Amino acid sequence: QSVLTQPPSASGTPGQRVTISCSGSSSNIGSNYVYWYQQLPGTAPKLLIYRNNQRPSGVPDRFSGSKSGTSASLAISGLRSEDEADYCCAAWDDSLSGWVFGGGTKLTVL
Amino acid sequence: EVQLLESGGGLVQPGGSLRLSCATSGFTFSSYAMSWVRQAPGKGLEWVSAISGSGGSTYYADSVRGRFTISRDNSKNTLYLQMNSLRAEDTAVYYCAKDQLYFFDSSGYFAYWGQGTLVTVSS
């Protein structure tokens, strides 16, 4: 059971906009930054969004992040087939003094 | 280019031990905290342990505290995880991850990850 809650799956057609939610609590998302990772099958996580809404160099601006209260969202616009992957949110947890993650959302491009 | 390469995974019986290594290059190893994060088959990521840049401070998840020991050799640019009293629930791919800061705290995050090494605990 992951500390952060994500829907297990999401889907969309090419060109569509999809959003993936991440729900936490006051000790993690409510008081700290949220991070998003993309994980292709059999590969290491890749940082997609840091500090709620910042994109590392090389990440397309089709990917965007937002946070409100104890929840966060990842939005992917102009969906492409190569976006099919698992997406995971993360945040520091003040109560645990460590990182907590969501269970991951498997995105399918129909 | 930052590179992280884990090794040492394998099949081990319950109660056994294993030592993981993470060889690094492309950055000043001693200037950054490092962590181990694991992913059980079909499950989400779980932070396991962290160590400050000097190695003087270590941190553990409750699930492994007292059984796992994290360490680093800054002269060899290598991170380690000694795993003792292994249980079936420790079965996972173990990733090493580079922090953005010297200290392990809420200001950092993981921008770089290794490819992982699989640990299977089974009789």
mmCIF file of C-alpha atoms in Angstrom:
data_model
loop_
_atom_site.group_PDB
_atom_site.id
_atom_site.type_symbol
_atom_site.label_atom_id
_atom_site.label_comp_id
_atom_site.label_asym_id
_atom_site.label_seq_id
_atom_site.Cartn_x
_atom_site.Cartn_y
_atom_site.Cartn_z
ATOM 1 C CA GLN A 1 0.000 0.000 0.000
ATOM 2 C CA SER A 2 1.674 3.191 -1.219
ATOM 3 C CA VAL A 3 1.539 6.360 0.874
ATOM 4 C CA LEU A 4 0.539 8.482 -2.123
ATOM 5 C CA THR A 5 -2.573 7.440 -4.032
ATOM 6 C CA GLN A 6 -2.740 7.282 -7.805
ATOM 7 C CA PRO A 7 -5.266 5.675 -10.154
ATOM 8 C CA PRO A 8 -3.840 2.369 -11.393
ATOM 9 C CA SER A 9 -4.547 3.162 -15.021
ATOM 10 C CA ALA A 10 -5.309 5.949 -17.470
ATOM 11 C CA SER A 11 -5.749 6.075 -21.209
ATOM 12 C CA GLY A 12 -6.149 8.420 -24.136
ATOM 13 C CA THR A 13 -5.927 8.621 -27.880
ATOM 14 C CA PRO A 14 -3.120 10.315 -29.808
ATOM 15 C CA GLY A 15 -3.379 14.088 -29.598
ATOM 16 C CA GLN A 16 -5.579 14.049 -26.509
ATOM 17 C CA ARG A 17 -4.828 15.600 -23.148
ATOM 18 C CA VAL A 18 -4.755 13.300 -20.135
ATOM 19 C CA THR A 19 -4.268 14.005 -16.465
ATOM 20 C CA ILE A 20 -3.011 11.726 -13.708
ATOM 21 C CA SER A 21 -3.810 12.524 -10.097
ATOM 22 C CA CYS A 22 -1.781 11.972 -6.945
ATOM 23 C CA SER A 23 -3.319 12.304 -3.503
ATOM 24 C CA GLY A 24 -1.436 12.576 -0.246
ATOM 25 C CA SER A 25 -1.654 14.239 3.146
ATOM 26 C CA SER A 26 -0.519 17.288 5.059
ATOM 27 C CA SER A 27 2.777 15.632 5.990
ATOM 28 C CA ASN A 28 3.854 15.029 2.406
ATOM 29 C CA ILE A 29 2.192 16.781 -0.548
ATOM 30 C CA GLY A 30 0.556 19.335 1.721
ATOM 31 C CA SER A 31 3.892 20.692 2.926
ATOM 32 C CA ASN A 32 6.486 19.678 0.345
ATOM 33 C CA TYR A 33 7.203 19.669 -3.366
ATOM 34 C CA VAL A 34 5.819 17.001 -5.676
ATOM 35 C CA TYR A 35 7.900 15.134 -8.253
ATOM 36 C CA TRP A 36 6.826 13.007 -11.207
ATOM 37 C CA TYR A 37 8.714 10.142 -12.799
ATOM 38 C CA GLN A 38 8.156 8.293 -16.056
ATOM 39 C CA GLN A 39 9.097 4.639 -16.183
ATOM 40 C CA LEU A 40 9.171 2.686 -19.391
ATOM 41 C CA PRO A 41 8.927 -1.110 -19.031
ATOM 42 C CA GLY A 42 12.112 -2.604 -17.638
ATOM 43 C CA THR A 43 13.880 0.733 -17.279
ATOM 44 C CA ALA A 44 14.850 3.093 -14.484
ATOM 45 C CA PRO A 45 12.570 5.977 -13.477
ATOM 46 C CA LYS A 46 13.168 9.206 -15.386
ATOM 47 C CA LEU A 47 12.528 12.558 -13.714
ATOM 48 C CA LEU A 48 9.714 14.312 -15.558
ATOM 49 C CA ILE A 49 8.637 17.128 -13.227
ATOM 50 C CA TYR A 50 10.418 18.527 -10.170
ATOM 51 C CA ARG A 51 9.302 20.996 -7.513
ATOM 52 C CA ASN A 52 5.637 20.750 -8.518
ATOM 53 C CA ASN A 53 5.845 22.193 -11.998
ATOM 54 C CA GLN A 54 9.435 22.448 -13.229
ATOM 55 C CA ARG A 55 10.650 20.478 -16.219
ATOM 56 C CA PRO A 56 14.233 19.199 -16.444
ATOM 57 C CA SER A 57 16.119 20.023 -19.587
ATOM 58 C CA GLY A 58 14.984 17.791 -22.436
ATOM 59 C CA VAL A 59 11.469 17.112 -21.153
ATOM 60 C CA PRO A 60 8.902 18.358 -23.678
ATOM 61 C CA ASP A 61 6.533 21.140 -22.608
ATOM 62 C CA ARG A 62 3.679 18.733 -23.331
ATOM 63 C CA PHE A 63 4.263 17.564 -19.772
ATOM 64 C CA SER A 64 3.134 19.831 -16.945
ATOM 65 C CA GLY A 65 2.601 19.496 -13.212
ATOM 66 C CA SER A 66 0.436 21.245 -10.677
ATOM 67 C CA LYS A 67 -0.333 21.034 -6.977
ATOM 68 C CA SER A 68 -3.228 22.143 -4.806
ATOM 69 C CA GLY A 69 -3.424 21.393 -1.114
ATOM 70 C CA THR A 70 -2.709 17.721 -0.554
ATOM 71 C CA SER A 71 -3.152 16.693 -4.193
ATOM 72 C CA ALA A 72 -1.141 17.020 -7.361
ATOM 73 C CA SER A 73 -1.652 16.335 -11.043
ATOM 74 C CA LEU A 74 0.428 15.516 -14.070
ATOM 75 C CA ALA A 75 -0.978 16.622 -17.402
ATOM 76 C CA ILE A 76 0.173 15.337 -20.768
ATOM 77 C CA SER A 77 -1.076 17.191 -23.807
ATOM 78 C CA GLY A 78 -0.748 16.147 -27.445
ATOM 79 C CA LEU A 79 -0.546 12.517 -26.390
ATOM 80 C CA ARG A 80 1.903 10.355 -28.356
ATOM 81 C CA SER A 81 2.383 6.608 -28.567
ATOM 82 C CA GLU A 82 5.807 6.937 -26.940
ATOM 83 C CA ASP A 83 4.137 8.386 -23.839
ATOM 84 C CA GLU A 84 2.819 4.907 -23.016
ATOM 85 C CA ALA A 85 4.529 4.192 -19.700
ATOM 86 C CA ASP A 86 4.069 4.102 -15.937
ATOM 87 C CA TYR A 87 3.923 7.475 -14.186
ATOM 88 C CA CYS A 88 4.715 7.823 -10.507
ATOM 89 C CA CYS A 89 4.470 10.744 -8.110
ATOM 90 C CA ALA A 90 6.768 11.341 -5.138
ATOM 91 C CA ALA A 91 7.085 13.718 -2.213
ATOM 92 C CA TRP A 92 9.082 14.109 0.973
ATOM 93 C CA ASP A 93 7.173 13.068 4.074
ATOM 94 C CA ASP A 94 7.889 15.108 7.200
ATOM 95 C CA SER A 95 6.493 12.418 9.522
ATOM 96 C CA LEU A 96 8.656 9.659 8.052
ATOM 97 C CA SER A 97 11.664 11.894 7.290
ATOM 98 C CA GLY A 98 12.001 10.200 3.933
ATOM 99 C CA TRP A 99 10.561 9.927 0.460
ATOM 100 C CA VAL A 100 7.152 8.456 -0.308
ATOM 101 C CA PHE A 101 5.870 7.402 -3.687
ATOM 102 C CA GLY A 102 2.583 6.687 -5.394
ATOM 103 C CA GLY A 103 1.762 3.221 -6.644
ATOM 104 C CA GLY A 104 2.113 4.341 -10.241
ATOM 105 C CA THR A 105 -0.358 4.879 -13.067
ATOM 106 C CA LYS A 106 -0.063 2.858 -16.242
ATOM 107 C CA LEU A 107 -0.862 5.107 -19.204
ATOM 108 C CA THR A 108 -2.150 3.418 -22.341
ATOM 109 C CA VAL A 109 -2.267 5.256 -25.647
ATOM 110 C CA LEU A 110 -5.168 3.761 -27.556
ATOM 111 C CA GLU B 1 27.508 12.352 -18.107
ATOM 112 C CA VAL B 2 26.206 11.003 -14.807
ATOM 113 C CA GLN B 3 26.267 7.221 -14.689
ATOM 114 C CA LEU B 4 25.111 4.863 -11.935
ATOM 115 C CA LEU B 5 25.638 1.112 -12.261
ATOM 116 C CA GLU B 6 24.277 -1.301 -9.683
ATOM 117 C CA SER B 7 25.536 -4.827 -9.135
ATOM 118 C CA GLY B 8 25.378 -7.611 -6.587
ATOM 119 C CA GLY B 9 21.792 -8.732 -6.933
ATOM 120 C CA GLY B 10 20.779 -12.369 -7.151
ATOM 121 C CA LEU B 11 18.874 -15.212 -5.569
ATOM 122 C CA VAL B 12 19.240 -15.635 -1.807
ATOM 123 C CA GLN B 13 17.424 -17.756 0.760
ATOM 124 C CA PRO B 14 15.285 -16.205 3.493
ATOM 125 C CA GLY B 15 17.515 -15.153 6.369
ATOM 126 C CA GLY B 16 20.486 -14.753 4.074
ATOM 127 C CA SER B 17 22.637 -11.752 3.216
ATOM 128 C CA LEU B 18 23.596 -9.832 0.105
ATOM 129 C CA ARG B 19 25.701 -6.759 -0.599
ATOM 130 C CA LEU B 20 24.727 -4.404 -3.387
ATOM 131 C CA SER B 21 27.126 -1.952 -5.014
ATOM 132 C CA CYS B 22 26.526 1.145 -7.113
ATOM 133 C CA ALA B 23 29.510 2.377 -9.105
ATOM 134 C CA THR B 24 29.230 6.000 -10.156
ATOM 135 C CA SER B 25 30.925 8.385 -12.572
ATOM 136 C CA GLY B 26 30.398 11.761 -14.182
ATOM 137 C CA PHE B 27 30.041 13.832 -11.009
ATOM 138 C CA THR B 28 31.838 14.619 -7.750
ATOM 139 C CA PHE B 29 30.550 11.659 -5.754
ATOM 140 C CA SER B 30 31.439 12.985 -2.301
ATOM 141 C CA SER B 31 29.392 16.150 -2.867
ATOM 142 C CA TYR B 32 26.036 14.433 -3.010
ATOM 143 C CA ALA B 33 23.789 12.331 -0.821
ATOM 144 C CA MET B 34 22.808 8.985 -2.306
ATOM 145 C CA SER B 35 19.830 6.701 -1.804
ATOM 146 C CA TRP B 36 18.608 3.198 -2.479
ATOM 147 C CA VAL B 37 15.043 2.846 -3.765
ATOM 148 C CA ARG B 38 13.399 -0.498 -4.495
ATOM 149 C CA GLN B 39 10.493 -1.721 -6.560
ATOM 150 C CA ALA B 40 8.844 -5.048 -5.836
ATOM 151 C CA PRO B 41 7.427 -6.923 -8.843
ATOM 152 C CA GLY B 42 4.324 -5.138 -10.092
ATOM 153 C CA LYS B 43 4.459 -2.611 -7.245
ATOM 154 C CA GLY B 44 5.369 1.023 -6.766
ATOM 155 C CA LEU B 45 8.670 2.532 -5.720
ATOM 156 C CA GLU B 46 9.761 2.424 -2.076
ATOM 157 C CA TRP B 47 12.585 4.521 -0.636
ATOM 158 C CA VAL B 48 14.892 2.246 1.380
ATOM 159 C CA SER B 49 17.904 4.132 2.681
ATOM 160 C CA ALA B 50 20.026 7.251 2.217
ATOM 161 C CA ILE B 51 23.461 8.534 3.153
ATOM 162 C CA SER B 52 24.934 12.021 3.247
ATOM 163 C CA GLY B 53 27.833 13.082 1.063
ATOM 164 C CA SER B 54 30.449 12.436 3.735
ATOM 165 C CA GLY B 55 28.821 9.207 4.864
ATOM 166 C CA GLY B 56 28.449 10.603 8.358
ATOM 167 C CA SER B 57 24.650 10.497 8.380
ATOM 168 C CA THR B 58 22.512 7.546 7.384
ATOM 169 C CA TYR B 59 18.756 7.109 7.104
ATOM 170 C CA TYR B 60 16.501 4.070 6.808
ATOM 171 C CA ALA B 61 12.889 3.178 6.112
ATOM 172 C CA ASP B 62 11.219 1.411 9.012
ATOM 173 C CA SER B 63 10.844 -1.717 6.875
ATOM 174 C CA VAL B 64 14.623 -2.260 6.710
ATOM 175 C CA ARG B 65 16.020 -0.507 9.782
ATOM 176 C CA GLY B 66 18.194 -2.870 11.788
ATOM 177 C CA ARG B 67 18.637 -5.278 8.868
ATOM 178 C CA PHE B 68 20.160 -3.124 6.110
ATOM 179 C CA THR B 69 23.274 -0.933 6.285
ATOM 180 C CA ILE B 70 24.110 1.760 3.766
ATOM 181 C CA SER B 71 27.681 2.939 3.275
ATOM 182 C CA ARG B 72 29.875 4.652 0.717
ATOM 183 C CA ASP B 73 33.515 4.736 -0.300
ATOM 184 C CA ASN B 74 34.195 8.217 -1.640
ATOM 185 C CA SER B 75 37.669 7.176 -2.806
ATOM 186 C CA LYS B 76 36.058 4.585 -5.079
ATOM 187 C CA ASN B 77 32.943 6.624 -6.003
ATOM 188 C CA THR B 78 30.846 3.673 -4.908
ATOM 189 C CA LEU B 79 27.698 3.263 -2.837
ATOM 190 C CA TYR B 80 26.847 0.055 -0.966
ATOM 191 C CA LEU B 81 23.866 -1.612 0.663
ATOM 192 C CA GLN B 82 24.508 -4.522 3.015
ATOM 193 C CA MET B 83 21.305 -6.511 3.379
ATOM 194 C CA ASN B 84 21.003 -9.039 6.210
ATOM 195 C CA SER B 85 18.153 -11.195 7.514
ATOM 196 C CA LEU B 86 16.498 -11.022 4.127
ATOM 197 C CA ARG B 87 12.805 -11.756 3.802
ATOM 198 C CA ALA B 88 10.576 -12.680 0.880
ATOM 199 C CA GLU B 89 9.111 -9.182 0.965
ATOM 200 C CA ASP B 90 12.562 -7.744 0.226
ATOM 201 C CA THR B 91 12.329 -9.203 -3.284
ATOM 202 C CA ALA B 92 12.596 -6.241 -5.646
ATOM 203 C CA VAL B 93 14.670 -4.370 -8.157
ATOM 204 C CA TYR B 94 17.000 -2.125 -6.187
ATOM 205 C CA TYR B 95 17.937 1.222 -7.715
ATOM 206 C CA CYS B 96 20.592 3.619 -6.540
ATOM 207 C CA ALA B 97 19.685 7.266 -6.977
ATOM 208 C CA LYS B 98 21.738 10.459 -6.848
ATOM 209 C CA ASP B 99 20.400 13.292 -4.725
ATOM 210 C CA GLN B 100 20.676 16.928 -5.732
ATOM 211 C CA LEU B 101 22.200 17.967 -2.425
ATOM 212 C CA TYR B 102 24.999 17.022 -0.006
ATOM 213 C CA PHE B 103 22.538 16.401 2.813
ATOM 214 C CA PHE B 104 19.510 14.137 2.701
ATOM 215 C CA ASP B 105 16.436 16.262 3.321
ATOM 216 C CA SER B 106 13.281 17.653 1.761
ATOM 217 C CA SER B 107 15.191 20.136 -0.377
ATOM 218 C CA GLY B 108 16.725 17.449 -2.549
ATOM 219 C CA TYR B 109 15.344 15.052 -5.097
ATOM 220 C CA PHE B 110 16.471 12.237 -7.409
ATOM 221 C CA ALA B 111 17.417 13.405 -10.883
ATOM 222 C CA TYR B 112 19.544 10.388 -11.758
ATOM 223 C CA TRP B 113 18.883 6.687 -11.282
ATOM 224 C CA GLY B 114 20.783 3.519 -12.101
ATOM 225 C CA GLN B 115 19.277 0.673 -14.121
ATOM 226 C CA GLY B 116 18.702 -1.443 -11.042
ATOM 227 C CA THR B 117 19.701 -4.880 -9.811
ATOM 228 C CA LEU B 118 17.212 -7.639 -9.006
ATOM 229 C CA VAL B 119 17.203 -9.249 -5.579
ATOM 230 C CA THR B 120 15.109 -12.379 -5.175
ATOM 231 C CA VAL B 121 14.582 -13.849 -1.719
ATOM 232 C CA SER B 122 13.235 -17.367 -1.993
ATOM 233 C CA SER B 123 13.922 -20.884 -0.816
#
